[in-house]
XYZ file of C-alpha atoms in Angstrom:
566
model
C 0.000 0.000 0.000
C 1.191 3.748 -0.067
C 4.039 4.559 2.164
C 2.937 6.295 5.565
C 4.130 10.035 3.568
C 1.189 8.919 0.723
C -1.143 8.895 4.194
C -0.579 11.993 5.126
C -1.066 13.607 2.238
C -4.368 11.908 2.351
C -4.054 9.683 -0.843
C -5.257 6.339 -1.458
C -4.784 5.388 -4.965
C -4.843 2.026 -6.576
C -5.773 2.554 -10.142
C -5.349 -0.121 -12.911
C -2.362 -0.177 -15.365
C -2.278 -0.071 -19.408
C 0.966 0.012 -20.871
C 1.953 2.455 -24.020
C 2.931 -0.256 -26.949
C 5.556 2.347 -27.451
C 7.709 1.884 -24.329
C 10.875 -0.355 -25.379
C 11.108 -3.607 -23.037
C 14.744 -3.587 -22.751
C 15.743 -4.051 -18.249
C 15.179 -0.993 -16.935
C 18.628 -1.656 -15.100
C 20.601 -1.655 -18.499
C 22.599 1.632 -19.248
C 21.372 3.014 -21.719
C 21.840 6.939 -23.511
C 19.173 9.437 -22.837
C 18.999 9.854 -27.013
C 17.345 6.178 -27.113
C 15.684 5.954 -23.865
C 13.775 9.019 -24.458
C 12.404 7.806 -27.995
C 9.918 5.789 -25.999
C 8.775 8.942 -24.484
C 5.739 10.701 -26.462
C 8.442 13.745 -26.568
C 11.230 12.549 -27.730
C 13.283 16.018 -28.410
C 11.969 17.502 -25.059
C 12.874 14.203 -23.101
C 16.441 14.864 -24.810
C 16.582 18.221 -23.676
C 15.891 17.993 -19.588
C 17.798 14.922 -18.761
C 21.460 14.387 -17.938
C 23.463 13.855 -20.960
C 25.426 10.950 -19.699
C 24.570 7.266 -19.943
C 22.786 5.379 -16.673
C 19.354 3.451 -16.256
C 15.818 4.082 -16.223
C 15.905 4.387 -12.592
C 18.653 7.062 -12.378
C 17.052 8.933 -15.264
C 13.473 8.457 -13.651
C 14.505 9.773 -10.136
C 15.890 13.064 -11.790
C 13.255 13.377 -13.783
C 10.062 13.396 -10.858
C 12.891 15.130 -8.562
C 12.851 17.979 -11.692
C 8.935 17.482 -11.752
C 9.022 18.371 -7.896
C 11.047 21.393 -8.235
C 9.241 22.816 -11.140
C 6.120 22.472 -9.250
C 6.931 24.516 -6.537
C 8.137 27.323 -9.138
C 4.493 26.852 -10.626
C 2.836 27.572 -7.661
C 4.531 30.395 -6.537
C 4.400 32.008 -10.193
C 0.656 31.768 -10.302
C 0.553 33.261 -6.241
C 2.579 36.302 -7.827
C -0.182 36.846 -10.541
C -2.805 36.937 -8.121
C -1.196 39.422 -6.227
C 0.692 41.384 -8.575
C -2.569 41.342 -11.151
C -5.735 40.944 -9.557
C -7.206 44.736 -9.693
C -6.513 44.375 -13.175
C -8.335 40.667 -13.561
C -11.644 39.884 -14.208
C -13.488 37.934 -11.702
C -13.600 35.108 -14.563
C -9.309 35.055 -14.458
C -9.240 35.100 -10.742
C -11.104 32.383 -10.501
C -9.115 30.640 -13.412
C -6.010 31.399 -11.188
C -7.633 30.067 -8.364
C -8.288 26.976 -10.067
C -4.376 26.639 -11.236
C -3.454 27.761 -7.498
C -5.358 24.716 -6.109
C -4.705 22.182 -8.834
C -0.982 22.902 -8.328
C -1.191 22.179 -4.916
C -2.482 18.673 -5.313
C 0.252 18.456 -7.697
C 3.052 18.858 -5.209
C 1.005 16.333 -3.075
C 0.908 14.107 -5.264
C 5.004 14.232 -6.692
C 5.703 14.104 -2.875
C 4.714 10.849 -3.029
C 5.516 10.204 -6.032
C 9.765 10.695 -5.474
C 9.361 9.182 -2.128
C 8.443 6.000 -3.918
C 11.153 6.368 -6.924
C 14.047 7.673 -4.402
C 13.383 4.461 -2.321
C 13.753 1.339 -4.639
C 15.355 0.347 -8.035
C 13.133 -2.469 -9.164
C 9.969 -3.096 -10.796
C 7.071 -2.681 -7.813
C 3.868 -4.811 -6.786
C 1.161 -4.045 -8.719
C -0.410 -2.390 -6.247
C 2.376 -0.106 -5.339
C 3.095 1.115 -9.179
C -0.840 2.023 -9.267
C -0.235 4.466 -7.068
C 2.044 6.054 -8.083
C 1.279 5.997 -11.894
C -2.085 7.384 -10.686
C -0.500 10.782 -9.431
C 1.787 10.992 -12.143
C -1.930 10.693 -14.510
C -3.605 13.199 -12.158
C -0.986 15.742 -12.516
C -1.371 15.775 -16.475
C -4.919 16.079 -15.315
C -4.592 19.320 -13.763
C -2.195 21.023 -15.651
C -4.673 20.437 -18.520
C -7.369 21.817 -16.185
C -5.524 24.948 -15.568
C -4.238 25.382 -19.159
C -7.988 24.829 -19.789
C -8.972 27.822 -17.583
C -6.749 30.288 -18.493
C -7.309 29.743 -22.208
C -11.241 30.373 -22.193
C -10.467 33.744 -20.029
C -11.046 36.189 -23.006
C -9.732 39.219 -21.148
C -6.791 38.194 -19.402
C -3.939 38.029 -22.383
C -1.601 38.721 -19.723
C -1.760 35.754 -17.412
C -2.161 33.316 -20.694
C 1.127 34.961 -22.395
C 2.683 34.918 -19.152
C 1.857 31.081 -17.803
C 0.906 28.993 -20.808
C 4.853 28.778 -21.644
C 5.881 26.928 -17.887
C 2.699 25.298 -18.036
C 3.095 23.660 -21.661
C 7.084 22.671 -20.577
C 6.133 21.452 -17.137
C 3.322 19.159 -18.750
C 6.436 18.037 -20.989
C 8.306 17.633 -18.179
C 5.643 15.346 -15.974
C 4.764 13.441 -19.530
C 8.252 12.155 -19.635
C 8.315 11.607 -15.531
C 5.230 8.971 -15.831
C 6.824 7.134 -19.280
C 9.971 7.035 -17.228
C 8.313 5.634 -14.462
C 6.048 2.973 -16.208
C 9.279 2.049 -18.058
C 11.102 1.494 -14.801
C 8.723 0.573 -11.873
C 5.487 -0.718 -13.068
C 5.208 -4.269 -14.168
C 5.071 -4.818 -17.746
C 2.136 -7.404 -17.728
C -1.021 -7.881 -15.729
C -0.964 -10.802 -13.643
C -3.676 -12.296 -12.915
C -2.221 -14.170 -9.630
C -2.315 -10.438 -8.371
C -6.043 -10.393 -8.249
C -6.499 -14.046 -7.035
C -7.628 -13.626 -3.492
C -10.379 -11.693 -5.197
C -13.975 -12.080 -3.607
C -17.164 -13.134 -5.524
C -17.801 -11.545 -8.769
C -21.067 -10.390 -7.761
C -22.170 -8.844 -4.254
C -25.331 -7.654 -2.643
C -25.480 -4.895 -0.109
C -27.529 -6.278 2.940
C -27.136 -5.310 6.605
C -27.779 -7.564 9.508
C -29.798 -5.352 12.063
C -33.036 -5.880 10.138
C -30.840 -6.336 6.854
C -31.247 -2.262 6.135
C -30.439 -1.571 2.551
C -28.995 1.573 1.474
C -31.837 2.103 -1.401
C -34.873 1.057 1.119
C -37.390 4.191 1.414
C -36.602 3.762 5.522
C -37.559 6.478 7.910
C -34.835 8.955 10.013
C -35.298 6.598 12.860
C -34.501 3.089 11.617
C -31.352 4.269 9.372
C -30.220 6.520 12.755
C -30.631 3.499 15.246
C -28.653 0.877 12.631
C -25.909 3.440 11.345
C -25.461 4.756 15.090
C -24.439 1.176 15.958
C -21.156 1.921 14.483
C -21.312 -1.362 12.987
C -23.034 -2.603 10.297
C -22.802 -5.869 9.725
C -22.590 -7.284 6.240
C -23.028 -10.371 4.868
C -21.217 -11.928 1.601
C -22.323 -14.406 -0.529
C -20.137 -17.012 0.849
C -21.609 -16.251 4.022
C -19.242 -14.925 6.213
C -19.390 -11.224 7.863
C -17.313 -8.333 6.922
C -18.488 -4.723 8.169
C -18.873 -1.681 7.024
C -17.324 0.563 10.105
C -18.822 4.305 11.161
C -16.962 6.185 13.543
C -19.365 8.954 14.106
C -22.857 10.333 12.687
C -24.207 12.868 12.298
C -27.809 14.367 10.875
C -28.682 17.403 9.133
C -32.096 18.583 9.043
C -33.187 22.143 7.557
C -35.836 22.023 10.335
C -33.123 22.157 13.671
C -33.992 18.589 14.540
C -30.562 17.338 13.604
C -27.101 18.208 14.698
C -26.649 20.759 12.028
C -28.855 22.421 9.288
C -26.738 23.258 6.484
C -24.726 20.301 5.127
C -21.527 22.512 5.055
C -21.478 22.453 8.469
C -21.525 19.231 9.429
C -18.877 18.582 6.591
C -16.340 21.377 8.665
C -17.348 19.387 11.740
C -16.269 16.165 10.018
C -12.573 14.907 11.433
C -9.181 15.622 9.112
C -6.356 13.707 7.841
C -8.655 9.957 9.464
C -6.445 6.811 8.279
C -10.346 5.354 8.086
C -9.076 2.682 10.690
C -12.240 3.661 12.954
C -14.303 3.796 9.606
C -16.575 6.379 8.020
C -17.618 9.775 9.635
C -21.298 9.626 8.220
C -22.848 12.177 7.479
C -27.215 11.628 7.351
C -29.195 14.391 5.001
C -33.133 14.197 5.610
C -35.331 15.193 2.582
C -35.092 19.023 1.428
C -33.389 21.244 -0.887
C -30.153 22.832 0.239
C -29.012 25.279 -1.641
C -25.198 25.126 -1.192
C -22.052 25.004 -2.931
C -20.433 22.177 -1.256
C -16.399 21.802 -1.719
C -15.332 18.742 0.207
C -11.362 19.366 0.780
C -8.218 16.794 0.379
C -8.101 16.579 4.167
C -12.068 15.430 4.885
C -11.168 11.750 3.729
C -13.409 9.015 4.946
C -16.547 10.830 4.243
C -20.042 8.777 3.880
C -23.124 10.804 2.801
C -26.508 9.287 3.321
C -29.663 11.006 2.254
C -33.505 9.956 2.205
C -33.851 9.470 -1.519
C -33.153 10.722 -5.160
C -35.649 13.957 -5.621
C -36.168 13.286 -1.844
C -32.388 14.985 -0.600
C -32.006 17.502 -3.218
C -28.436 19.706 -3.258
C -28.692 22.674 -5.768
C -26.966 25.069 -7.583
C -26.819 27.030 -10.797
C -23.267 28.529 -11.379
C -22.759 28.487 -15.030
C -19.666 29.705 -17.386
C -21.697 32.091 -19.129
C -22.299 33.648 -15.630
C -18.700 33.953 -15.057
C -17.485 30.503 -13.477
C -14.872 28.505 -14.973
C -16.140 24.814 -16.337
C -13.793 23.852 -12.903
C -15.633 25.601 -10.267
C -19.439 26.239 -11.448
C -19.923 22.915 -9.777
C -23.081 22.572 -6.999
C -21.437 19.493 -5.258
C -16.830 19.236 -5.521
C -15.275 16.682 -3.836
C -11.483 16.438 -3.751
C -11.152 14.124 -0.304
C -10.523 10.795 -1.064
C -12.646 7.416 -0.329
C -15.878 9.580 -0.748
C -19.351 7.795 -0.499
C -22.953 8.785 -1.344
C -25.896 7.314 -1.338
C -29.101 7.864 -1.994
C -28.936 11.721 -2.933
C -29.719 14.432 -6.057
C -26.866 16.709 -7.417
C -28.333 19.699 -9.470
C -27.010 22.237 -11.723
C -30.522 24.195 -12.804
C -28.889 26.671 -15.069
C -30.225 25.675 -17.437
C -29.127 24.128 -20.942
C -28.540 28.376 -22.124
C -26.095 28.513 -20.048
C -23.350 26.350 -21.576
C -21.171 25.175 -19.177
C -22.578 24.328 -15.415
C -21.668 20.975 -13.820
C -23.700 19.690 -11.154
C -20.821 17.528 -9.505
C -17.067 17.742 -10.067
C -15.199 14.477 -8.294
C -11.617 14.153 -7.833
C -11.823 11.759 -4.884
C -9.536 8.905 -5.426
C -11.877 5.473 -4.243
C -15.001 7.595 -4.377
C -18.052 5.567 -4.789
C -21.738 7.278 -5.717
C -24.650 4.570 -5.246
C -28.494 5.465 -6.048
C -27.650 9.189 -7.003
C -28.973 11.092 -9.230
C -27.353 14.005 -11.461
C -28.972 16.533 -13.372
C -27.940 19.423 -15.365
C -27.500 19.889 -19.406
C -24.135 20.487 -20.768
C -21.241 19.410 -18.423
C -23.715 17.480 -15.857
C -20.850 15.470 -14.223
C -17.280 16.356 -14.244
C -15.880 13.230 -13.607
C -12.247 15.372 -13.276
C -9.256 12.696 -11.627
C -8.351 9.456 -10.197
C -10.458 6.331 -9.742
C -14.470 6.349 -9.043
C -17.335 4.236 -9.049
C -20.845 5.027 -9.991
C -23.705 2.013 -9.078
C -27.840 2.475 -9.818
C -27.488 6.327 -10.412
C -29.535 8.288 -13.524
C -27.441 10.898 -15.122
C -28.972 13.501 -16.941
C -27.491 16.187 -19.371
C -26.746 16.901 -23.145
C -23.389 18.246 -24.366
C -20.476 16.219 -23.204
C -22.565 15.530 -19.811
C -20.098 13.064 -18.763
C -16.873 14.192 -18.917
C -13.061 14.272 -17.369
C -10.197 12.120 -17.069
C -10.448 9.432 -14.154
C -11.178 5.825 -13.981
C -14.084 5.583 -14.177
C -16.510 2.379 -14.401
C -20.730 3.110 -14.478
C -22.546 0.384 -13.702
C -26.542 -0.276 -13.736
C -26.861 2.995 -14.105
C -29.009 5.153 -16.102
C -28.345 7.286 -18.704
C -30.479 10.283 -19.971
C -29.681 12.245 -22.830
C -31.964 15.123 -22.552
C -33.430 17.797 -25.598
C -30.324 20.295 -25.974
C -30.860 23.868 -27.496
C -32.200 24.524 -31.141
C -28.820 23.488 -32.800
C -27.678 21.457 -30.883
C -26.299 17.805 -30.284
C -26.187 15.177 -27.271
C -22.981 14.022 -26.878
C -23.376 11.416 -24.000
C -19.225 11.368 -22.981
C -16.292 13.587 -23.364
C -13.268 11.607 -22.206
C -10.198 13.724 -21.802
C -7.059 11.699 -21.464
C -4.010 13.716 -23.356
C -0.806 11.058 -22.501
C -0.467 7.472 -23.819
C 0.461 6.684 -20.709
C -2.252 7.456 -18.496
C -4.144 5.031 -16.987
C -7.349 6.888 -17.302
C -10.922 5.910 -19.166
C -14.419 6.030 -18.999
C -15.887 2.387 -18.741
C -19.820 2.325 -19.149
C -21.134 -1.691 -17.941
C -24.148 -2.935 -18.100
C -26.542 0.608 -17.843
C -29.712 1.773 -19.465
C -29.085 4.443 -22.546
C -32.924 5.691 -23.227
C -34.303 9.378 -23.795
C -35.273 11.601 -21.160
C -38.970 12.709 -20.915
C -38.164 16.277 -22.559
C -36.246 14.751 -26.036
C -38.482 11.591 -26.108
C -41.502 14.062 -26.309
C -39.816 16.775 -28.772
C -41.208 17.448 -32.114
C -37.288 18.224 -33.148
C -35.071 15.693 -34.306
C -31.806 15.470 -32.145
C -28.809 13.384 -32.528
C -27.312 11.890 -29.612
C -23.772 9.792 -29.920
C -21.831 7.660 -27.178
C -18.876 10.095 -27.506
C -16.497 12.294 -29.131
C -12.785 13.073 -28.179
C -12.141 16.211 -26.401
C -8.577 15.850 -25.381
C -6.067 13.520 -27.685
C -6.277 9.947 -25.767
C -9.664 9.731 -25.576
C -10.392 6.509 -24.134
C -14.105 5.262 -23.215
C -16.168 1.899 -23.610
C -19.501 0.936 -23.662
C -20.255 -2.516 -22.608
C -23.285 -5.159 -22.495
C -25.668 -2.067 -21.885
C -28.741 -1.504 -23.639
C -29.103 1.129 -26.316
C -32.322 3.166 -27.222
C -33.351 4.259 -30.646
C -31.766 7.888 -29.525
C -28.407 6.805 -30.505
C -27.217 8.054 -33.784
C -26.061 5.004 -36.288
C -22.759 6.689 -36.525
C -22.219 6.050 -32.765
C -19.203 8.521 -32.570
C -18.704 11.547 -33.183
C -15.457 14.145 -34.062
C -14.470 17.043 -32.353
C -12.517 19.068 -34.748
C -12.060 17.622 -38.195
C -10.157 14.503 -37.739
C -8.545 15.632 -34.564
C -7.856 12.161 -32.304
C -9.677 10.150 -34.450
C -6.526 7.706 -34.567
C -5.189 8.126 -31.273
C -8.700 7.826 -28.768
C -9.680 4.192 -27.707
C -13.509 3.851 -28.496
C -14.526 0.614 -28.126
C -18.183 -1.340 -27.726
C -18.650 -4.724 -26.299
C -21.996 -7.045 -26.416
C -24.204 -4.016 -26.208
C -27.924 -4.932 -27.015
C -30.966 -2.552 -27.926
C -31.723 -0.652 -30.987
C -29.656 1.881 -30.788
C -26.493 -1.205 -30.672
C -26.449 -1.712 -34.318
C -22.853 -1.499 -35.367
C -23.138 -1.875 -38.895
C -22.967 1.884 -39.783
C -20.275 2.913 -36.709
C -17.261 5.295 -37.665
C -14.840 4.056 -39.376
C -12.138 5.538 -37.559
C -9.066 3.933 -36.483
C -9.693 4.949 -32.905
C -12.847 2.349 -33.087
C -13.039 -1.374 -32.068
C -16.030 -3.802 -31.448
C -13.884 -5.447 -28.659
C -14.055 -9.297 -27.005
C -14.749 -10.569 -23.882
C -10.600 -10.526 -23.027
C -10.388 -7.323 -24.125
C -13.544 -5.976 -22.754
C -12.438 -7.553 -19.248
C -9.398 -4.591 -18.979
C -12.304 -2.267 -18.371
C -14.586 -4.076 -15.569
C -14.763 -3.281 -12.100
C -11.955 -5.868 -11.037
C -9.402 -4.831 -13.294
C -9.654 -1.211 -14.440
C -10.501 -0.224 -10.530
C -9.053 -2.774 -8.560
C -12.627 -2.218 -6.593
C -12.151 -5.755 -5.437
C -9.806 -4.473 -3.170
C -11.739 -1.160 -2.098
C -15.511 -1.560 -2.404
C -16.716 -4.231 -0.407
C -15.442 -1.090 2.475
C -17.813 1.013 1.469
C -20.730 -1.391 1.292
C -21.565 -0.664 -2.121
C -22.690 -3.109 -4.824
C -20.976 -3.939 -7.607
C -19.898 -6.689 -10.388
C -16.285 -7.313 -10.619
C -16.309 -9.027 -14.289
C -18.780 -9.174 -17.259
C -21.947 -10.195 -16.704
């Protein structure tokens, strides 16, 4: 597991690995020139340029590159404190806020390359499984956010000065962490899957039941009977082969709008919640009765071990309507953000109501490593759920939007879930996913198993005909696949759809698996390289058990799940 450093930075990560065909497979302990190690790098010339020009091994090269990575961002944060200070009379609220979003995304950076050359500085040999998730993971993430923040500043209109002045650090320190995580899954990270790794794996499939009146999470149970089982601090569950494992609670508390519960605002209880928990006494829980808050909710790095419980989708309601148009960046218009990780919610609405004329306006952003969401609901238009970083889980949950409405670069599996494409604006398209990996290398994707695809009320009742595809690639890598779900008649025959002219049309990973329905046909799919109709081995990279590693995680969080195809 991650080294007691990776705990105190509050990061759990154990995301799956997929190699780049394009890394060479001589030892890593060989000597080798920088000139031919870096041509497995996807910058080959830059990769030239920032290591030592003298002959050593992957290791030696990898150290000084994530030590480099480290250094550089510190200088990025500090640069990007000087521009708020030095321009903020002059900045528009938008660029603050797109600064603000660079200021925090480079601080989970330098988190996460903490950990990162702790790992590298300590050992010279390929790593458990386990072990070279984690770190790959950060080294993903970081690409994540510098792509976030590049992402920000470049949609401020008015401030020329901060793009002109950080786009150039940013672009080379992306370079710079690109060729850190090819070093690194050249060196550390074991160059096939073994499936001995996963063999003390439980059941493939799993119920949720409690003892203590076997309470289930989606049961329509009053205040009462969930307070008097969760307050146990216990709950007992049972597996199929019988035996008891438990989902542990250290503390509850309720939140009622009408003073009945320890707080009334859910904010509140979440600054009341403990920081920097190991989760060795379990889950501080947090129970929402029915109402709609209307809060911006940002649940930071050090609130880990967080378990939120409400009374029912449309039931507990959280609301919001920040929107780019109103001045928000894509980043922080969200109702509900999470950054903490092993997040859980249950039964619970998210809500962006701005409304599909306001472009941009997420309802949830999640960047909670081993975050699991079970019997939520999300519901916005375009940008509904920002699925941003790391690894997450999504079980029985409807998601509603239009444009891109499921989007970012995590792991990512959704499972049973439903899907709603919605009616967009006069004009417009429904594009159900909007992966954004931009490096070979990460081990990012957007894995869709075994869900319902049908039309929402609003589009199935429209006079107007829209078209609605599975996906198109926003960011050069691309990766998402749909598998064994079931497809309505909404889906375009094409399936796919481009961004920009051909942009990533050869480089994104679309795939489709066994899906069923009318809207399934594959005879008239893209043609693009980037396509596959996939089989069962191929299709198992991207279940529960291997792209998450969940069998490890989610039996903790008493969620249900399938590990393999169905």
């Amino acid at each position: 597991m991650a080294s007691p450093l990776c705990f105190l930075l509050t990061i759990f990560i154990l995301l799956p690995f997929f190699f780049s065909p394009s890394l060479e497979d001589a030892p890593a302990s060989a000597p080798v020139s920088p000139g031919t190690l870096c041509k497995s790098t996807p910058n080959p010339s830059y990769c030239r340029s920032v290591l030592p020009n003298h002959t050593s091994d992957v290791y030696t090269y990898g150290r000084f590159s994530v030590r480099k990575s480290l250094s550089q961002s510190r200088k990025f944060l500090k640069l990007v404190d000087k521009y708020l200070q030095k321009y903020r009379p002059s900045l528009s609220v938008s660029a603050i806020r797109a600064l603000q979003d660079c200021r925090f995304l480079a601080g989970l950076n330098m988190d996460f390359l903490l950990c990162s050359f702790e790992t590298v500085n300590a050992t010279s040999r390929t790593l458990s499984p386990v072990d070279a998730d984690d770190i790959q993971t950060f080294l993903s993430a970081i690409l994540t956010n510098q792509q976030t923040c590049l992402d920000g500043i470049q949609s401020t209109a008015s401030a020329w000065t901060i793009r002109n002045g950080l786009s150039v650090p940013l672009s080379n320190d992306t370079k710079l962490y690109s060729v850190s995580l090819a070093l690194f899954t050249k060196g550390w990270v074991p160059k096939k899957k073994k499936k001995a790794a996963w063999a003390w794996q439980r059941s493939s499939k799993r119920q949720l039941g409690f003892k203590h009146g076997r309470l289930h999470f989606k049961m329509s149970s009053k205040t009462r009977t969930i307070y008097e089982t969760v307050s146990r601090r216990n709950l007992l569950q049972t597996r199929d082969d019988g035996d008891e494992e438990e989902v542990l609670v250290s503390d509850i508390v309720t939140v009622s709008q009408d003073g009945s519960g320890n707080f009334t605002t859910i904010n509140d209880a979440v600054s009341a919640a403990p920081n920097n928990t190991n989760g060795l006494n379990g889950y501080f829980l947090i129970y929402i009765t029915a109402g709609v808050y209307q809060e911006y909710i940002s649940i930071a790095k050090n609130k880990r071990y967080l378990m939120m419980i409400g009374d029912g989708i449309n039931q507990t309601i959280i609301t919001g309507n920040r929107s780019v148009v109103d001045g928000w960046t894509t980043f922080n218009s969200a109702t509900f953000a999470v950054v903490a990780p092993n997040f859980v919610a249950v039964n619970m609405t998210f809500q962006n109501t701005a409304g599909a004329i306001k472009h941009q306006a997420v309802a949830v952003r999640n960047g909670a490593d081993l975050s699991a969401f079970y019997s939520c609901s999300f519901e916005g238009y375009q940008d509904t759920l920002y699925t941003h970083s790391l690894r997450q889980f999504y079980r029985e949950c409807d998601i509603y939007g239009t444009v891109d409405f499921i989007f970012g670069n995590a792991a990512v599996v959704f499972q049973n879930c439903n899907i709603y494409p919605r009616k967009p604006m006069n004009g417009q398209f429904n594009a159900i996913t909007a992966q954004g990996r931009t490096d070979p290398n990460q081990n990012t994707g957007t894995s869709i198993h075994d869900c319902n695809i049908m039309a929402a009320d609003d589009l199935a009742l429209s006079n107007t005909t829209f078209r609605t595809y599975l996906g198109r690639p926003w960011k050069e890598y691309s990766r998402t696949v749909y598998m064994q779900n079931f497809m309505g008649s909404l889906i375009d025959p094409a399936g796919w759809r481009a961004w920009d002219g051909d942009f990533a049309l050869n480089t994104s990973y679309y795939a489709e698996y066994k899906n069923t329905g009318p809207g399934s046909n594959i005879s008239q799919r893209v043609t693009w390289s980037g396509f596959h109709v996939i089989n069962a081995t191929d299709a198992a990279n991207f279940t529960v058990s291997s792209f998450l590693l969940g069998d490890d995680w989610l039996q903790d969080t008493g969620v249900p799940y399938t590990a393999t195809l169905i």
